[in-house]
CSV table of N, CA and C in Angstrom, one decimal:
chain,number,residue,atom,x,y,z
A,25,MET,N,92.4,123.3,105.5
A,25,MET,CA,93.2,122.2,106.1
A,25,MET,C,93.1,121.0,105.2
A,26,ASP,N,92.0,120.8,104.6
A,26,ASP,CA,91.8,119.6,103.7
A,26,ASP,C,92.8,119.7,102.6
A,27,HIS,N,93.0,120.9,102.0
A,27,HIS,CA,93.9,121.1,100.9
A,27,HIS,C,95.3,120.9,101.3
A,28,LEU,N,95.7,121.4,102.5
A,28,LEU,CA,97.0,121.3,103.0
A,28,LEU,C,97.4,119.8,103.3
A,29,LEU,N,96.4,119.1,103.9
A,29,LEU,CA,96.7,117.7,104.1
A,29,LEU,C,96.9,116.9,102.9
A,30,SER,N,96.1,117.1,101.9
A,30,SER,CA,96.2,116.3,100.7
A,30,SER,C,97.5,116.7,99.9
A,31,HIS,N,97.8,117.9,99.8
A,31,HIS,CA,98.9,118.3,98.9
A,31,HIS,C,100.3,117.8,99.5
A,32,GLN,N,100.5,118.0,100.8
A,32,GLN,CA,101.7,117.6,101.4
A,32,GLN,C,101.9,116.1,101.7
A,33,HIS,N,100.9,115.6,102.3
A,33,HIS,CA,100.9,114.2,102.7
A,33,HIS,C,100.6,113.3,101.5
A,34,GLY,N,99.7,113.8,100.7
A,34,GLY,CA,99.4,113.0,99.5
A,34,GLY,C,100.5,112.8,98.6
A,35,SER,N,101.4,113.8,98.4
A,35,SER,CA,102.5,113.6,97.5
A,35,SER,C,103.5,112.7,98.1
A,36,TYR,N,103.7,112.7,99.5
A,36,TYR,CA,104.6,111.7,100.1
A,36,TYR,C,104.1,110.3,99.9
A,37,ARG,N,102.8,110.1,100.1
A,37,ARG,CA,102.2,108.7,99.9
A,37,ARG,C,102.3,108.3,98.5
A,38,LEU,N,102.1,109.2,97.5
A,38,LEU,CA,102.3,108.8,96.1
A,38,LEU,C,103.7,108.4,95.8
A,39,TYR,N,104.7,109.2,96.3
A,39,TYR,CA,106.1,108.9,96.1
A,39,TYR,C,106.5,107.6,96.8
A,40,SER,N,106.0,107.4,98.0
A,40,SER,CA,106.3,106.2,98.7
A,40,SER,C,105.8,104.9,98.0
A,41,LEU,N,104.6,105.0,97.6
A,41,LEU,CA,104.0,103.8,96.9
A,41,LEU,C,104.6,103.5,95.6
A,42,SER,N,105.0,104.6,94.8
A,42,SER,CA,105.6,104.4,93.5
A,42,SER,C,107.0,103.8,93.8
A,43,GLY,N,107.7,104.2,94.8
A,43,GLY,CA,109.0,103.6,95.1
A,43,GLY,C,108.9,102.1,95.5
A,44,GLN,N,107.8,101.8,96.3
A,44,GLN,CA,107.6,100.4,96.7
A,44,GLN,C,107.3,99.5,95.4
A,45,ILE,N,106.5,100.1,94.5
A,45,ILE,CA,106.2,99.3,93.3
A,45,ILE,C,107.4,99.1,92.4
A,46,VAL,N,108.3,100.1,92.4
A,46,VAL,CA,109.6,99.9,91.6
A,46,VAL,C,110.4,98.9,92.3
A,47,CYS,N,110.5,98.9,93.6
A,47,CYS,CA,111.3,97.9,94.4
A,47,CYS,C,110.8,96.5,94.1
A,48,LEU,N,109.4,96.3,94.1
A,48,LEU,CA,108.9,95.0,93.8
A,48,LEU,C,109.1,94.6,92.3
A,49,SER,N,109.0,95.5,91.4
A,49,SER,CA,109.3,95.2,90.0
A,49,SER,C,110.8,94.8,89.8
A,50,ASP,N,111.7,95.6,90.5
A,50,ASP,CA,113.1,95.2,90.4
A,50,ASP,C,113.4,93.9,91.0
A,51,LEU,N,112.7,93.5,92.1
A,51,LEU,CA,112.9,92.2,92.7
A,51,LEU,C,112.4,91.1,91.7
A,52,GLU,N,111.2,91.4,91.1
A,52,GLU,CA,110.7,90.4,90.2
A,52,GLU,C,111.6,90.2,89.0
A,53,SER,N,112.3,91.3,88.5
A,53,SER,CA,113.2,91.2,87.4
A,53,SER,C,114.6,90.8,87.8
A,54,ASP,N,114.8,90.5,89.0
A,54,ASP,CA,116.1,90.1,89.5
A,54,ASP,C,117.2,91.2,89.5
A,55,TYR,N,116.8,92.4,89.6
A,55,TYR,CA,117.7,93.5,89.6
A,55,TYR,C,118.1,93.9,91.1
A,56,MET,N,117.3,93.3,92.0
A,56,MET,CA,117.5,93.7,93.4
A,56,MET,C,117.4,92.4,94.2
A,57,ASN,N,118.1,92.3,95.3
A,57,ASN,CA,118.0,91.1,96.1
A,57,ASN,C,116.8,91.2,97.1
A,58,PRO,N,116.3,90.1,97.6
A,58,PRO,CA,115.1,90.1,98.4
A,58,PRO,C,115.3,90.9,99.7
A,59,TYR,N,116.5,90.9,100.3
A,59,TYR,CA,116.8,91.6,101.6
A,59,TYR,C,116.7,93.1,101.4
A,60,GLU,N,117.4,93.6,100.3
A,60,GLU,CA,117.4,95.0,100.0
A,60,GLU,C,116.0,95.5,99.7
A,61,SER,N,115.3,94.8,98.9
A,61,SER,CA,113.9,95.2,98.5
A,61,SER,C,113.0,95.2,99.7
A,62,SER,N,113.0,94.2,100.5
A,62,SER,CA,112.1,94.1,101.6
A,62,SER,C,112.4,95.2,102.7
A,63,SER,N,113.7,95.4,102.9
A,63,SER,CA,114.1,96.4,103.9
A,63,SER,C,113.7,97.8,103.4
A,64,ARG,N,113.8,98.1,102.1
A,64,ARG,CA,113.4,99.4,101.6
A,64,ARG,C,111.9,99.6,101.7
A,65,ILE,N,111.2,98.6,101.4
A,65,ILE,CA,109.7,98.7,101.5
A,65,ILE,C,109.3,98.8,103.0
A,66,ASN,N,109.8,97.9,103.8
A,66,ASN,CA,109.4,97.9,105.2
A,66,ASN,C,109.8,99.2,105.9
A,67,ALA,N,110.8,99.9,105.5
A,67,ALA,CA,111.2,101.2,106.1
A,67,ALA,C,110.1,102.2,106.0
A,68,VAL,N,109.3,102.2,104.9
A,68,VAL,CA,108.3,103.2,104.7
A,68,VAL,C,106.8,102.8,105.0
A,69,VAL,N,106.6,101.5,105.3
A,69,VAL,CA,105.3,101.0,105.5
A,69,VAL,C,104.7,101.6,106.8
A,70,ILE,N,105.3,101.5,107.9
A,70,ILE,CA,104.8,102.1,109.2
A,70,ILE,C,104.6,103.6,109.1
A,71,PRO,N,105.6,104.4,108.6
A,71,PRO,CA,105.3,105.8,108.5
A,71,PRO,C,104.1,106.1,107.6
A,72,GLU,N,104.0,105.4,106.5
A,72,GLU,CA,102.8,105.6,105.6
A,72,GLU,C,101.5,105.3,106.3
A,73,MET,N,101.5,104.2,107.1
A,73,MET,CA,100.2,103.9,107.8
A,73,MET,C,99.9,104.9,108.9
A,74,VAL,N,100.9,105.3,109.6
A,74,VAL,CA,100.7,106.4,110.6
A,74,VAL,C,100.2,107.7,110.0
A,75,LEU,N,100.8,108.1,108.9
A,75,LEU,CA,100.5,109.3,108.2
A,75,LEU,C,99.0,109.2,107.7
A,76,HIS,N,98.7,108.1,107.1
A,76,HIS,CA,97.3,107.9,106.6
A,76,HIS,C,96.3,108.0,107.8
A,77,GLY,N,96.6,107.3,108.9
A,77,GLY,CA,95.7,107.3,110.1
A,77,GLY,C,95.6,108.7,110.6
A,78,MET,N,96.7,109.5,110.7
A,78,MET,CA,96.6,110.9,111.2
A,78,MET,C,95.8,111.7,110.2
A,79,CYS,N,96.0,111.6,109.0
A,79,CYS,CA,95.2,112.4,108.0
A,79,CYS,C,93.7,112.0,108.1
A,80,SER,N,93.4,110.8,108.2
A,80,SER,CA,92.0,110.4,108.4
A,80,SER,C,91.4,110.9,109.6
A,81,PHE,N,92.1,110.9,110.7
A,81,PHE,CA,91.6,111.4,112.0
A,81,PHE,C,91.4,112.9,111.9
A,82,LEU,N,92.4,113.6,111.3
A,82,LEU,CA,92.2,115.1,111.1
A,82,LEU,C,91.0,115.4,110.2
A,83,LEU,N,90.8,114.6,109.2
A,83,LEU,CA,89.6,114.9,108.3
A,83,LEU,C,88.3,114.7,109.1
A,84,LEU,N,88.3,113.7,110.0
A,84,LEU,CA,87.2,113.5,110.9
A,84,LEU,C,86.9,114.6,111.8
A,85,VAL,N,88.0,115.0,112.5
A,85,VAL,CA,87.9,116.1,113.5
A,85,VAL,C,87.5,117.4,112.9
A,86,MET,N,88.1,117.7,111.7
A,86,MET,CA,87.8,119.0,111.0
A,86,MET,C,86.5,119.0,110.3
A,87,GLY,N,85.8,117.9,110.2
A,87,GLY,CA,84.4,117.9,109.7
A,87,GLY,C,84.3,117.7,108.2
A,88,TYR,N,85.4,117.2,107.6
A,88,TYR,CA,85.4,116.8,106.2
A,88,TYR,C,84.9,115.4,106.0
A,89,TRP,N,83.6,115.2,106.2
A,89,TRP,CA,83.0,113.9,106.3
A,89,TRP,C,83.2,113.1,105.0
A,90,PHE,N,83.0,113.7,103.9
A,90,PHE,CA,83.1,113.0,102.6
A,90,PHE,C,84.5,112.5,102.4
A,91,MET,N,85.5,113.3,102.6
A,91,MET,CA,86.9,112.9,102.4
A,91,MET,C,87.3,111.8,103.5
A,92,PHE,N,86.7,112.0,104.7
A,92,PHE,CA,87.0,111.0,105.7
A,92,PHE,C,86.4,109.6,105.3
A,93,LEU,N,85.2,109.6,104.8
A,93,LEU,CA,84.6,108.3,104.4
A,93,LEU,C,85.3,107.7,103.2
A,94,LEU,N,86.0,108.5,102.4
A,94,LEU,CA,86.8,108.0,101.3
A,94,LEU,C,88.1,107.4,101.8
A,95,THR,N,88.6,107.9,102.8
A,95,THR,CA,89.9,107.4,103.3
A,95,THR,C,89.7,106.3,104.4
A,96,LEU,N,88.5,106.1,104.9
A,96,LEU,CA,88.3,105.2,106.0
A,96,LEU,C,88.6,103.7,105.6
A,97,PRO,N,88.2,103.2,104.4
A,97,PRO,CA,88.5,101.8,104.0
A,97,PRO,C,90.0,101.5,104.1
A,98,ILE,N,90.8,102.4,103.6
A,98,ILE,CA,92.2,102.1,103.6
A,98,ILE,C,92.8,102.1,105.0
A,99,ALA,N,92.2,103.0,105.9
A,99,ALA,CA,92.7,103.1,107.3
A,99,ALA,C,92.3,101.8,108.0
A,100,ILE,N,91.1,101.3,107.7
A,100,ILE,CA,90.6,100.0,108.3
A,100,ILE,C,91.5,98.9,107.9
A,101,TYR,N,91.8,98.8,106.5
A,101,TYR,CA,92.6,97.8,106.0
A,101,TYR,C,94.0,97.8,106.6
A,102,ASN,N,94.6,99.0,106.7
A,102,ASN,CA,95.9,99.1,107.2
A,102,ASN,C,95.9,98.7,108.7
A,103,SER,N,94.9,99.0,109.5
A,103,SER,CA,94.9,98.5,110.9
A,103,SER,C,94.7,97.0,110.9
A,104,MET,N,93.9,96.4,110.0
A,104,MET,CA,93.8,95.0,110.0
A,104,MET,C,95.1,94.3,109.7
A,105,LEU,N,95.8,94.9,108.7
A,105,LEU,CA,97.1,94.3,108.4
A,105,LEU,C,98.1,94.4,109.6
A,106,TYR,N,98.1,95.5,110.3
A,106,TYR,CA,98.9,95.7,111.4
A,106,TYR,C,98.6,94.8,112.6
A,107,ILE,N,97.3,94.6,112.9
A,107,ILE,CA,96.8,93.7,114.0
A,107,ILE,C,97.2,92.3,113.7
A,108,ASN,N,97.0,91.9,112.4
A,108,ASN,CA,97.4,90.5,112.0
A,108,ASN,C,98.9,90.3,111.7
A,109,ARG,N,99.7,91.4,111.9
A,109,ARG,CA,101.1,91.3,111.7
A,109,ARG,C,101.5,90.9,110.3
A,110,ARG,N,100.7,91.4,109.3
A,110,ARG,CA,101.0,91.1,107.9
A,110,ARG,C,101.4,92.4,107.1
A,111,HIS,N,101.7,93.5,107.9
A,111,HIS,CA,102.0,94.7,107.2
A,111,HIS,C,103.4,94.8,106.7
A,112,LEU,N,104.3,94.0,107.2
A,112,LEU,CA,105.7,94.0,106.7
A,112,LEU,C,106.0,92.8,105.7
A,113,ILE,N,106.9,93.0,104.8
A,113,ILE,CA,107.2,92.0,103.8
A,113,ILE,C,108.3,91.1,104.4
A,114,ASP,N,108.1,89.8,104.4
A,114,ASP,CA,109.0,88.8,105.0
A,114,ASP,C,110.1,88.5,103.9
A,115,VAL,N,111.3,88.6,104.3
A,115,VAL,CA,112.4,88.4,103.3
A,115,VAL,C,112.4,87.0,102.8
A,116,THR,N,112.1,86.0,103.6
A,116,THR,CA,112.1,84.6,103.2
A,116,THR,C,111.0,84.2,102.3
A,117,GLU,N,109.9,84.9,102.3
A,117,GLU,CA,108.7,84.6,101.5
A,117,GLU,C,108.3,85.7,100.5
A,118,VAL,N,109.2,86.5,100.2
A,118,VAL,CA,108.9,87.7,99.4
A,118,VAL,C,108.6,87.3,97.9
A,119,PHE,N,109.2,86.2,97.4
A,119,PHE,CA,108.9,85.8,96.1
A,119,PHE,C,107.6,85.2,95.9
A,120,ARG,N,107.1,84.6,97.0
A,120,ARG,CA,105.8,84.0,96.9
A,120,ARG,C,104.6,85.0,96.8
A,121,TYR,N,104.8,86.2,97.4
A,121,TYR,CA,103.8,87.2,97.4
A,121,TYR,C,104.1,88.4,96.6
A,122,VAL,N,105.0,88.4,95.6
A,122,VAL,CA,105.4,89.5,94.9
A,122,VAL,C,104.2,90.1,94.1
A,123,ASP,N,103.5,89.2,93.4
A,123,ASP,CA,102.4,89.6,92.5
A,123,ASP,C,101.3,90.2,93.4
A,124,ALA,N,100.9,89.6,94.5
A,124,ALA,CA,99.8,90.1,95.3
A,124,ALA,C,100.2,91.4,95.9
A,125,GLU,N,101.5,91.6,96.4
A,125,GLU,CA,101.9,92.8,97.0
A,125,GLU,C,101.9,93.9,95.9
A,126,LYS,N,102.3,93.6,94.7
A,126,LYS,CA,102.4,94.6,93.7
A,126,LYS,C,101.0,95.1,93.3
A,127,ARG,N,100.0,94.1,93.2
A,127,ARG,CA,98.6,94.5,92.9
A,127,ARG,C,98.0,95.3,94.0
A,128,TYR,N,98.3,95.0,95.3
A,128,TYR,CA,97.8,95.7,96.4
A,128,TYR,C,98.3,97.2,96.4
A,129,ARG,N,99.6,97.3,96.1
A,129,ARG,CA,100.2,98.7,96.1
A,129,ARG,C,99.7,99.5,94.9
A,130,ILE,N,99.5,98.9,93.7
A,130,ILE,CA,99.0,99.6,92.6
A,130,ILE,C,97.5,100.0,92.8
A,131,ALA,N,96.7,99.2,93.5
A,131,ALA,CA,95.4,99.6,93.8
A,131,ALA,C,95.4,100.7,94.8
A,132,LYS,N,96.3,100.7,95.8
A,132,LYS,CA,96.4,101.7,96.8
A,132,LYS,C,96.8,103.0,96.1
A,133,LEU,N,97.8,102.9,95.2
A,133,LEU,CA,98.2,104.1,94.4
A,133,LEU,C,97.1,104.7,93.6
A,134,ALA,N,96.2,103.9,93.0
A,134,ALA,CA,95.1,104.4,92.3
A,134,ALA,C,94.1,105.2,93.2
A,135,VAL,N,93.9,104.6,94.4
A,135,VAL,CA,93.0,105.3,95.3
A,135,VAL,C,93.6,106.6,95.8
A,136,TYR,N,94.9,106.7,96.0
A,136,TYR,CA,95.6,107.9,96.5
A,136,TYR,C,95.6,108.9,95.3
A,137,LEU,N,95.8,108.5,94.1
A,137,LEU,CA,95.7,109.4,93.0
A,137,LEU,C,94.3,110.0,92.8
A,138,PHE,N,93.3,109.1,93.0
A,138,PHE,CA,91.9,109.6,92.9
A,138,PHE,C,91.6,110.7,94.0
A,139,LEU,N,92.1,110.4,95.2
A,139,LEU,CA,91.9,111.4,96.3
A,139,LEU,C,92.6,112.7,96.0
A,140,PHE,N,93.9,112.5,95.5
A,140,PHE,CA,94.6,113.7,95.2
A,140,PHE,C,94.0,114.6,94.1
A,141,VAL,N,93.5,114.0,93.1
A,141,VAL,CA,92.8,114.7,92.0
A,141,VAL,C,91.5,115.3,92.5
A,142,LEU,N,90.8,114.6,93.4
A,142,LEU,CA,89.6,115.1,94.0
A,142,LEU,C,89.8,116.4,94.8
A,143,VAL,N,90.9,116.4,95.6
A,143,VAL,CA,91.2,117.5,96.4
A,143,VAL,C,91.6,118.7,95.5
A,144,VAL,N,92.4,118.4,94.4
A,144,VAL,CA,92.8,119.5,93.5
A,144,VAL,C,91.6,120.1,92.9
A,145,ILE,N,90.6,119.3,92.4
A,145,ILE,CA,89.4,119.8,91.8
A,145,ILE,C,88.6,120.6,92.8
A,146,ARG,N,88.5,120.1,94.1
A,146,ARG,CA,87.8,120.9,95.1
A,146,ARG,C,88.5,122.2,95.3
A,147,SER,N,89.8,122.2,95.3
A,147,SER,CA,90.5,123.5,95.5
A,147,SER,C,90.2,124.5,94.4
A,148,VAL,N,90.1,124.0,93.1
A,148,VAL,CA,89.8,124.9,92.0
A,148,VAL,C,88.4,125.4,92.1
A,149,VAL,N,87.5,124.5,92.4
A,149,VAL,CA,86.1,124.9,92.5
A,149,VAL,C,85.9,125.9,93.6
A,150,ALA,N,86.6,125.7,94.7
A,150,ALA,CA,86.5,126.7,95.9
A,150,ALA,C,87.0,128.0,95.4
A,151,GLY,N,88.1,128.0,94.7
A,151,GLY,CA,88.6,129.3,94.1
A,151,GLY,C,87.6,130.0,93.2
A,152,LYS,N,87.0,129.2,92.3
A,152,LYS,CA,86.0,129.8,91.4
A,152,LYS,C,84.8,130.3,92.1
A,153,PHE,N,84.3,129.6,93.2
A,153,PHE,CA,83.2,130.1,93.9
A,153,PHE,C,83.5,131.4,94.7
A,154,SER,N,84.8,131.5,95.2
A,154,SER,CA,85.1,132.7,95.9
A,154,SER,C,85.2,133.9,94.9
A,155,ASP,N,85.6,133.6,93.6
A,155,ASP,CA,85.5,134.7,92.6
A,155,ASP,C,84.1,135.0,92.2
A,156,ILE,N,83.2,134.1,92.2
A,156,ILE,CA,81.8,134.4,91.9
A,156,ILE,C,81.1,135.2,93.0
A,157,LEU,N,81.5,134.9,94.3
A,157,LEU,CA,80.9,135.5,95.4
A,157,LEU,C,81.6,136.9,95.7
A,158,GLU,N,82.6,137.2,95.0
A,158,GLU,CA,83.3,138.4,95.3
A,158,GLU,C,82.5,139.7,95.3
A,159,PRO,N,81.5,139.9,94.4
A,159,PRO,CA,80.7,141.1,94.4
A,159,PRO,C,79.9,141.3,95.6
A,160,PHE,N,79.6,140.2,96.3
A,160,PHE,CA,78.7,140.3,97.5
A,160,PHE,C,79.5,140.6,98.8
A,161,HIS,N,80.8,140.6,98.7
A,161,HIS,CA,81.7,140.9,99.8
A,161,HIS,C,81.8,142.4,99.9
A,162,PRO,N,81.8,143.0,101.1
A,162,PRO,CA,82.0,144.5,101.1
A,162,PRO,C,83.5,144.8,100.8
A,163,THR,N,83.7,145.9,100.1
A,163,THR,CA,85.0,146.3,99.8
A,163,THR,C,85.5,147.3,100.8
A,164,ASN,N,86.0,146.8,101.9
A,164,ASN,CA,86.5,147.6,103.0
A,164,ASN,C,88.0,147.7,102.8
A,165,GLU,N,88.6,148.9,102.8
A,165,GLU,CA,90.0,149.1,102.6
A,165,GLU,C,90.8,148.8,103.9
A,166,ASP,N,90.1,148.6,105.0
A,166,ASP,CA,90.8,148.4,106.3
A,166,ASP,C,91.1,146.9,106.5
A,167,LEU,N,90.6,146.0,105.7
A,167,LEU,CA,90.9,144.6,105.9
A,167,LEU,C,92.4,144.3,105.6
A,168,ASP,N,92.9,143.5,106.5
A,168,ASP,CA,94.3,143.2,106.2
A,168,ASP,C,94.5,142.1,105.2
A,169,ILE,N,95.6,141.9,104.7
A,169,ILE,CA,95.9,140.9,103.7
A,169,ILE,C,95.6,139.4,104.1
A,170,LEU,N,95.9,139.2,105.4
A,170,LEU,CA,95.7,137.8,105.9
A,170,LEU,C,94.2,137.4,105.9
A,171,SER,N,93.3,138.3,106.3
A,171,SER,CA,91.9,137.9,106.3
A,171,SER,C,91.4,137.8,104.9
A,172,HIS,N,91.9,138.5,103.9
A,172,HIS,CA,91.5,138.4,102.6
A,172,HIS,C,92.0,137.1,101.9
A,173,VAL,N,93.2,136.6,102.3
A,173,VAL,CA,93.7,135.4,101.8
A,173,VAL,C,92.9,134.2,102.4
A,174,LEU,N,92.6,134.2,103.6
A,174,LEU,CA,91.9,133.1,104.3
A,174,LEU,C,90.4,133.1,104.2
A,175,GLU,N,89.8,133.9,103.4
A,175,GLU,CA,88.4,134.0,103.4
A,175,GLU,C,87.7,132.8,102.6
A,176,PHE,N,88.3,132.1,101.7
A,176,PHE,CA,87.6,131.1,101.0
A,176,PHE,C,87.7,129.8,101.9
């Protein structure tokens, strides 16, 4: 489940954050107006926060404590932003906070990339360990393909 969460939802979060950074860069370079930029960013902020909260909760429930503890600071920060009503970009003050918003999203992108790489590495290591432990498994011809695929 850990691998499924990271690969599907992690790629959405990486794509979403890179799009937000591009919007802020375009706004900074005057290629995009403030209303269009803030509406594009605000459209994905809430779904991203909800998705991150759900993934963190599922990691907690499933018992992946290490990954849960790595995602917990972002979940807490997201909830603080939402409670203080600072999670959306204001159209009238967008130019004042462009640099801070861009730095925040770049830092968040770096954390998500780190988590994504960590899960990919864990998937590879789990695959290698299942290959190492293969001689210790009984070779029963009656096993169906589903149990063989899900054994690691």
